[in-house]
Every structure is written in structure tokens, then in C-alpha cells.
mmCIF file of C-alpha atoms in Angstrom:
data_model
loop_
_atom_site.group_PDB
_atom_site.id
_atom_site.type_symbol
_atom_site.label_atom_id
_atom_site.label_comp_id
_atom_site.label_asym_id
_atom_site.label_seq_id
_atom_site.Cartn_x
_atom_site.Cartn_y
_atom_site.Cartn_z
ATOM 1 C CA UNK W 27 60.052 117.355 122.826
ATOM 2 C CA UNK W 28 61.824 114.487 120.865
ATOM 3 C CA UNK W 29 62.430 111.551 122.502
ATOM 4 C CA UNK W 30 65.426 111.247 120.395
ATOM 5 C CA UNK W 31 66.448 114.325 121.127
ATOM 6 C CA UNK W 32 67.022 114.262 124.791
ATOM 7 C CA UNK W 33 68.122 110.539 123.945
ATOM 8 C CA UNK W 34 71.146 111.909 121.884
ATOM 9 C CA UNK W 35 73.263 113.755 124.304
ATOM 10 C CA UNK W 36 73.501 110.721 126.938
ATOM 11 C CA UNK W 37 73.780 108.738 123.989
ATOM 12 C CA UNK W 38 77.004 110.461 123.384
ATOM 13 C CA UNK W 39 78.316 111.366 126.613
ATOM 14 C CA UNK W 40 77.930 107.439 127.377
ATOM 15 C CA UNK W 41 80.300 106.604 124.238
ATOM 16 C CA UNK W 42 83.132 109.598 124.976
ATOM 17 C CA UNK W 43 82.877 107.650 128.252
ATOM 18 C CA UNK W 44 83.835 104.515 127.003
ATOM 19 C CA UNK W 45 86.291 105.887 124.638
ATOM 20 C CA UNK W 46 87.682 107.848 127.019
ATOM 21 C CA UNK W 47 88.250 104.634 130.023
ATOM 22 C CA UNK W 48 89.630 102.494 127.107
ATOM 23 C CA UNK W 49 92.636 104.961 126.245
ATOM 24 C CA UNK W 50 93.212 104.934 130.007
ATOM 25 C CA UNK W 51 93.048 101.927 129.652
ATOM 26 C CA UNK W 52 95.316 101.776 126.916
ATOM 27 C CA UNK W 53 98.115 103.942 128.616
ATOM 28 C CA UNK W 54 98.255 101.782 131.546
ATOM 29 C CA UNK W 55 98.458 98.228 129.789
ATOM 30 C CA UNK W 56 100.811 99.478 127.430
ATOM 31 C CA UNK W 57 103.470 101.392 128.856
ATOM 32 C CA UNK W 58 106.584 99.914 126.669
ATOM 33 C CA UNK W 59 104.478 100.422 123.500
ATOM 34 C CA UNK W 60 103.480 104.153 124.141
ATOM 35 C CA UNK W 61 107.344 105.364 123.403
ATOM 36 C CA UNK W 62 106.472 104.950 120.300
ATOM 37 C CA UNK W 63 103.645 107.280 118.288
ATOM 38 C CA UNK W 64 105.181 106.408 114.505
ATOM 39 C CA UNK W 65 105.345 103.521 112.606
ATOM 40 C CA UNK W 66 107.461 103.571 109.274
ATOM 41 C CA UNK W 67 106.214 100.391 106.577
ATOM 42 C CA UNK W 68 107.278 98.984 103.620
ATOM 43 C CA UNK W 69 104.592 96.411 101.368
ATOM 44 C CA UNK W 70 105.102 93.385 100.712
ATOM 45 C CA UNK W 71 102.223 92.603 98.222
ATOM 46 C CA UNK W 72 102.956 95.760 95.920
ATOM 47 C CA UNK W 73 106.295 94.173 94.792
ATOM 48 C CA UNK W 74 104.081 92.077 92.736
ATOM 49 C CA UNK W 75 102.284 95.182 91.499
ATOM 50 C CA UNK W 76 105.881 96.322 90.325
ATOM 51 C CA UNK W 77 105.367 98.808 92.678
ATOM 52 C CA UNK W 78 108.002 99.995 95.807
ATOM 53 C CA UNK W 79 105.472 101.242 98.625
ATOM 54 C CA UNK W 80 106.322 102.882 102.029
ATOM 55 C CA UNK W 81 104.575 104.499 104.088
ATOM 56 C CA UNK W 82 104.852 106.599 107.583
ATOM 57 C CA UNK W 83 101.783 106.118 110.139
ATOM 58 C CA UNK W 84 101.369 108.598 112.995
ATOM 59 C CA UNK W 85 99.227 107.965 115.840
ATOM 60 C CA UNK W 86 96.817 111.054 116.982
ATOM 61 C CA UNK W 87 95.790 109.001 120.211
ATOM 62 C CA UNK W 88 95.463 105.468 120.862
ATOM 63 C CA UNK W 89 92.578 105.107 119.448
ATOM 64 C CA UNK W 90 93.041 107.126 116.078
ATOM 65 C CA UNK W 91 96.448 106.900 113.603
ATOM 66 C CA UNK W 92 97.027 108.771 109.995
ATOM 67 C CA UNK W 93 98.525 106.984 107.286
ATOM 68 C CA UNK W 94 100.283 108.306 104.527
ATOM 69 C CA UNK W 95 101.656 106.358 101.871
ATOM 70 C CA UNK W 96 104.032 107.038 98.638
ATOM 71 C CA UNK W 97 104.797 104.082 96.049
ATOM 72 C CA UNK W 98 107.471 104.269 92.834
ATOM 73 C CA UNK W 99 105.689 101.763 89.812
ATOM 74 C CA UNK W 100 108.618 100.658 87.735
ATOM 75 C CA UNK W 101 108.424 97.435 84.899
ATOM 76 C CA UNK W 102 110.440 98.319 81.780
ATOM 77 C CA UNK W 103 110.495 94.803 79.457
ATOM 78 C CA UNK W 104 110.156 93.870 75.763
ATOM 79 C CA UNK W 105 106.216 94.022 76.096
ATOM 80 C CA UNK W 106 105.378 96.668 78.595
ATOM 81 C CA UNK W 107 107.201 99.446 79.769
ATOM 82 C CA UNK W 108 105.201 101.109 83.064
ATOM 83 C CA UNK W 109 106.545 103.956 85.039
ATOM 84 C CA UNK W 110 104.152 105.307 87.871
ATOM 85 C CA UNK W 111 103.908 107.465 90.988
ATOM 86 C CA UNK W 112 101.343 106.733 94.198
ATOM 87 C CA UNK W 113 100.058 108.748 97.054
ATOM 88 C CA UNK W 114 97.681 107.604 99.628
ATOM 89 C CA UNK W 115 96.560 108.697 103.145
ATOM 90 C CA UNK W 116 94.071 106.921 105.301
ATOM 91 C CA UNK W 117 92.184 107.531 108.090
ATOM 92 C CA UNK W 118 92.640 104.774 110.598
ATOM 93 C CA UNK W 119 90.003 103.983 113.811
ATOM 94 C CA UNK W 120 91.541 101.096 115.818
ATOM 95 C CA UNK W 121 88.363 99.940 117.203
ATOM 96 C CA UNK W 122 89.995 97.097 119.290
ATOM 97 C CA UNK W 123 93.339 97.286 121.116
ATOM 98 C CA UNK W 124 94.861 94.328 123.187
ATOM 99 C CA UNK W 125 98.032 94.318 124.832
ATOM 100 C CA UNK W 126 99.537 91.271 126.464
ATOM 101 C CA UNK W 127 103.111 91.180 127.559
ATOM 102 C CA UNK W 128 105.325 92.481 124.912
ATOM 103 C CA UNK W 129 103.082 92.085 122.170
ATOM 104 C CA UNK W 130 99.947 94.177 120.851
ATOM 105 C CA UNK W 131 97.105 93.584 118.415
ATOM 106 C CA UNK W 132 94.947 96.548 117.014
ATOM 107 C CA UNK W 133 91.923 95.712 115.081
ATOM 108 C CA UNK W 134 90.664 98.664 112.808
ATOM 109 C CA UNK W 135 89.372 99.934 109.682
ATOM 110 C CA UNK W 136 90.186 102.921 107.475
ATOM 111 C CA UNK W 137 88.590 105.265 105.120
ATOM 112 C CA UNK W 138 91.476 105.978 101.954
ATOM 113 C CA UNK W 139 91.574 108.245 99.131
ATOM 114 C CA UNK W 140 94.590 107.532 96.947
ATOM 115 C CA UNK W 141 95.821 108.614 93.266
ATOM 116 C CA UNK W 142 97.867 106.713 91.063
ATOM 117 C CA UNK W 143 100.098 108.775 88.129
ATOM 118 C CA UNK W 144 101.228 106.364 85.181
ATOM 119 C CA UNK W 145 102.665 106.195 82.144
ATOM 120 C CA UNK W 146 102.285 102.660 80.267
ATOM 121 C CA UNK W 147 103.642 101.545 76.687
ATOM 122 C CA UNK W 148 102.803 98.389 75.267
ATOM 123 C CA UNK W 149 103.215 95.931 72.551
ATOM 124 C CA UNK W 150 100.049 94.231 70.599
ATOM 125 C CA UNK W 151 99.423 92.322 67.323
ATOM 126 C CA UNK W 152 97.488 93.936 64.512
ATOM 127 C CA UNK W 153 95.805 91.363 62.087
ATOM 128 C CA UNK W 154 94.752 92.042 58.256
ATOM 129 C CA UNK W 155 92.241 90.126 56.161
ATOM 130 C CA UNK W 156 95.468 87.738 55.111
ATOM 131 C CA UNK W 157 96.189 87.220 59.170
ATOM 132 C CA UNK W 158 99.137 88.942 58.637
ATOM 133 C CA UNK W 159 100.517 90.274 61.797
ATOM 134 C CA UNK W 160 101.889 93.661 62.639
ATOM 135 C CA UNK W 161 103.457 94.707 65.847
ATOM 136 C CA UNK W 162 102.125 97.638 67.397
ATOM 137 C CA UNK W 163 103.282 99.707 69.948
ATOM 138 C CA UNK W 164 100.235 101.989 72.222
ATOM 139 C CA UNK W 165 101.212 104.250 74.463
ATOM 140 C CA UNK W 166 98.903 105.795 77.353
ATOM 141 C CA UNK W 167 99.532 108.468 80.399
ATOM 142 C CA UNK W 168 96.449 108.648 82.862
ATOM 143 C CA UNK W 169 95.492 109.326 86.625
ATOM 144 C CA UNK W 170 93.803 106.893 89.001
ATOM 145 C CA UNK W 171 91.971 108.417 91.292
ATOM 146 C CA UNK W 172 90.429 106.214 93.972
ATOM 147 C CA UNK W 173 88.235 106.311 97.855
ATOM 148 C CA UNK W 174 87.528 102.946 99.923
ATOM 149 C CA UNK W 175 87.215 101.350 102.944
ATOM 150 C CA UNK W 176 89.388 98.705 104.362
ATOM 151 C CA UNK W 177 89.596 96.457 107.751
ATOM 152 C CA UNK W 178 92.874 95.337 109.166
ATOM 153 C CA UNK W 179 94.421 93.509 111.845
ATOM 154 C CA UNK W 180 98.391 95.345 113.433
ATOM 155 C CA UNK W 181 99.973 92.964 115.355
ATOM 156 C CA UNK W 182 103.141 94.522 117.265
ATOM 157 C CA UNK W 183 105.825 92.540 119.015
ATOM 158 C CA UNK W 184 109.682 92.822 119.922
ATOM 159 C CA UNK W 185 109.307 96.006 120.901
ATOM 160 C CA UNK W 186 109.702 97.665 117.754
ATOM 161 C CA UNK W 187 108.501 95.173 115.110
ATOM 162 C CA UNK W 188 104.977 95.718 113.178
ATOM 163 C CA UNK W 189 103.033 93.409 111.209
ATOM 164 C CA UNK W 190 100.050 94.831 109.375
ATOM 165 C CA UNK W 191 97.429 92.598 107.094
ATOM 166 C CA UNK W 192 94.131 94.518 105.782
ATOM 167 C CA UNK W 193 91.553 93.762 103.113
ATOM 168 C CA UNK W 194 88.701 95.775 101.655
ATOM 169 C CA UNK W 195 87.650 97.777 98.826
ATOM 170 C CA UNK W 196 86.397 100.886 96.990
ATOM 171 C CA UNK W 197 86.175 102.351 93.531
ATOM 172 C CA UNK W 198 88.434 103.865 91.546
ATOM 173 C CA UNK W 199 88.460 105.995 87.967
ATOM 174 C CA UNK W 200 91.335 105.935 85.413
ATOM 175 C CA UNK W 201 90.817 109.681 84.235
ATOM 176 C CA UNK W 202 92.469 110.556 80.441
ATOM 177 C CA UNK W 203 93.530 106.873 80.011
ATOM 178 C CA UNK W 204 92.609 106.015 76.032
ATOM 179 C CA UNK W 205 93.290 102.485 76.955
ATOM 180 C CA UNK W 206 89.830 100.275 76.718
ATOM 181 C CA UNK W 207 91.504 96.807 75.860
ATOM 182 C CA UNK W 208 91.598 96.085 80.045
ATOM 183 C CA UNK W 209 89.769 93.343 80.998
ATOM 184 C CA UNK W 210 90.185 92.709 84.704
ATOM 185 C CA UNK W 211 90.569 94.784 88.325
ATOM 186 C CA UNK W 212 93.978 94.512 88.055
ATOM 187 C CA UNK W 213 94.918 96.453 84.915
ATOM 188 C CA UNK W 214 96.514 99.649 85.582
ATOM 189 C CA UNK W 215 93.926 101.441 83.573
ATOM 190 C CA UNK W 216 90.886 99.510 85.222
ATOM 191 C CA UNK W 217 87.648 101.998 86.052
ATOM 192 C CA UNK W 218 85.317 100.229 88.919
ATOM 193 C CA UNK W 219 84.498 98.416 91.784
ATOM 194 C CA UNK W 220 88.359 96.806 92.876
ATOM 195 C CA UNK W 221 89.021 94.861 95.587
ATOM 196 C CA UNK W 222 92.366 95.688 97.941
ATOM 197 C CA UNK W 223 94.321 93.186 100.627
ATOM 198 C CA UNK W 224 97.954 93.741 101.682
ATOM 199 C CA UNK W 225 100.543 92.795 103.999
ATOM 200 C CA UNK W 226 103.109 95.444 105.408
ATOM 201 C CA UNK W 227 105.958 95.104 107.715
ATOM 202 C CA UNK W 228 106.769 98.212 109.724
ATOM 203 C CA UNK W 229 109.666 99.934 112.268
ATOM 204 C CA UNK W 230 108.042 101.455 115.348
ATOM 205 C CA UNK W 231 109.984 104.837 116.478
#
């Protein structure tokens, strides 16, 4: 027979072991912070994205939390007019928990999938042979569609309070966008490899 084989069920009894003595664990270090299974959040770093994010987190068991996440994109100016809708949910594995007094910190990471629904309109300069400019106005409706990974560190104190800072990445695809003037990750119409880091502050209830 397979070595690997018969290696493979101690292998995981072993690790539902561990997993299982650290949410003891967890339940007995914890006891003021286990009131509370939800967290509500707000981001910080999508205001400068034009973007109002919240988001509701549920924990499953100490060890494993569901994120969902809805965002209103809103920038309406002489040059660009953007009007957008987000929806997110992650996955989140908190492979680290400490809890010290009356605060906790969770290290974890967190497969996403998100989408991204926007309408942009924009002004540019058209040139002829005379460099004689034209103002032009191009207007574009798309999907974003994206999937990632990213790492994060929840830090929970007075009782209630939440701060959450993560980092990571993934790929995403602007699908129907006739846009191809972006140049950079952060255009809303940007197809690729794009890098993500945040800060939320969230209500536990």
C-alpha cells in the first residue's frame, strides 16, 4: 500500500486536532469577545476611490468568518462624471488568534471574488493637423469582474471596537468597457494583475 496513503488520515486527524484545541482554546481566553459573532465596517481607503464601502462580517466559528461587502462609486465634476455599484464576499481563515485582556488580534487571509458595475463619462482633447483643439466627451458602461487573495491583520479592543488593515492582490477583467486610453491599475476600466490594501473600522454586535 501507499505510504502516503496510510500517512494521510493521521495526517488529518492530527490537524482537526489542533484546530479543534485552539477554538477551545479560543472560547476560554475570550469569553467577553464571544458575545459577539458580527462585525459591521465601513472603509476608510475607498473614500479616495470615490467610493462609500460597508460591509457586514459573520463569524462561522472562531476560526472561519464570511465577508460580504457593498460599495456606492459616486464623482460627478466638470471632467469626469462616474457612478458605480460594488459587491464583494470573501472567505476569511483567521489562522492566528490572540487574546489578551480586553483586546484581540486575528491574523488571516481571504480568498475574494468581487464585481464592480460602472458607468463613466469623460472629457478629452481632440487635435487636428492645425493643433486645433476640440473637446470631446466619451462615455463608457462596463463590469469588473475580479478573484484574489489577501492577508490581514483585525485588531479588536473596547469591547466593541474593530480595526482591520489587509493587503494583497488578484486579477481582475473590465468586460464591455470600449475604454483603452487607461494607463495604470487604478483606472476604473483597468484589465490585469492589481494590487489591493485597505483599512476598515468596524462595530462588533
Amino acid at each position: 500500500m501507499n505510504k502516503r496513503l496510510v500517512l494521510l488520515p493521521a495526517i488529518l486527524i492530527m490537524v482537526s486536532m489542533h484546530t479543534f484545541s485552539q477554538e477551545v482554546n479560543f472560547e476560554k481566553s475570550t469569553s467577553q469577545f464571544t458575545n459577539f459573532r458580527n462585525i459591521y465596517k465601513f472603509s476608510l481607503t475607498e473614500f479616495t476611490r470615490n467610493t462609500f464601502q460597508m460591509g457586514y462580517e459573520r463569524f462561522l466559528s472562531p476560526s472561519t468568518s464570511i465577508y460580504f461587502i457593498a460599495g456606492l462609486t459616486s464623482k460627478d465634476d466638470y471632467y469626469d462624471n462616474v457612478f458605480g455599484i460594488k459587491t464583494e464576499a470573501q472567505l476569511k481563515i483567521h489562522a492566528y488568534t490572540s487574546a489578551k485582556g480586553k483586546v484581540m488580534h486575528r491574523l488571516y487571509f481571504a480568498p475574494y471574488i468581487m464585481n464592480h458595475y460602472l458607468d463613466t463619462e469623460f472629457i478629452t482633447w481632440e487635435y487636428d493637423p492645425n493643433w486645433n483643439s476640440q473637446e470631446v466627451k466619451i462615455s463608457d458602461s462596463f463590469d469588473v469582474i475580479g478573484t484574489g487573495v489577501m492577508f490581514g491583520w483585525s485588531f479588536s479592543f473596547a469591547k466593541r471596537m474593530n480595526i482591520d488593515v489587509f493587503t494583497g492582490g488578484g486579477i481582475r477583467r473590465a468586460i464591455g468597457s470600449g475604454d483603452e486610453s487607461n494607463d495604470g491599475v487604478w483606472d476604473y476600466s483597468y484589465s490585469g494583475i492589481t494590487p489591493r490594501f485597505g483599512i476598515d473600522v468596524g462595530f462588533l454586535f
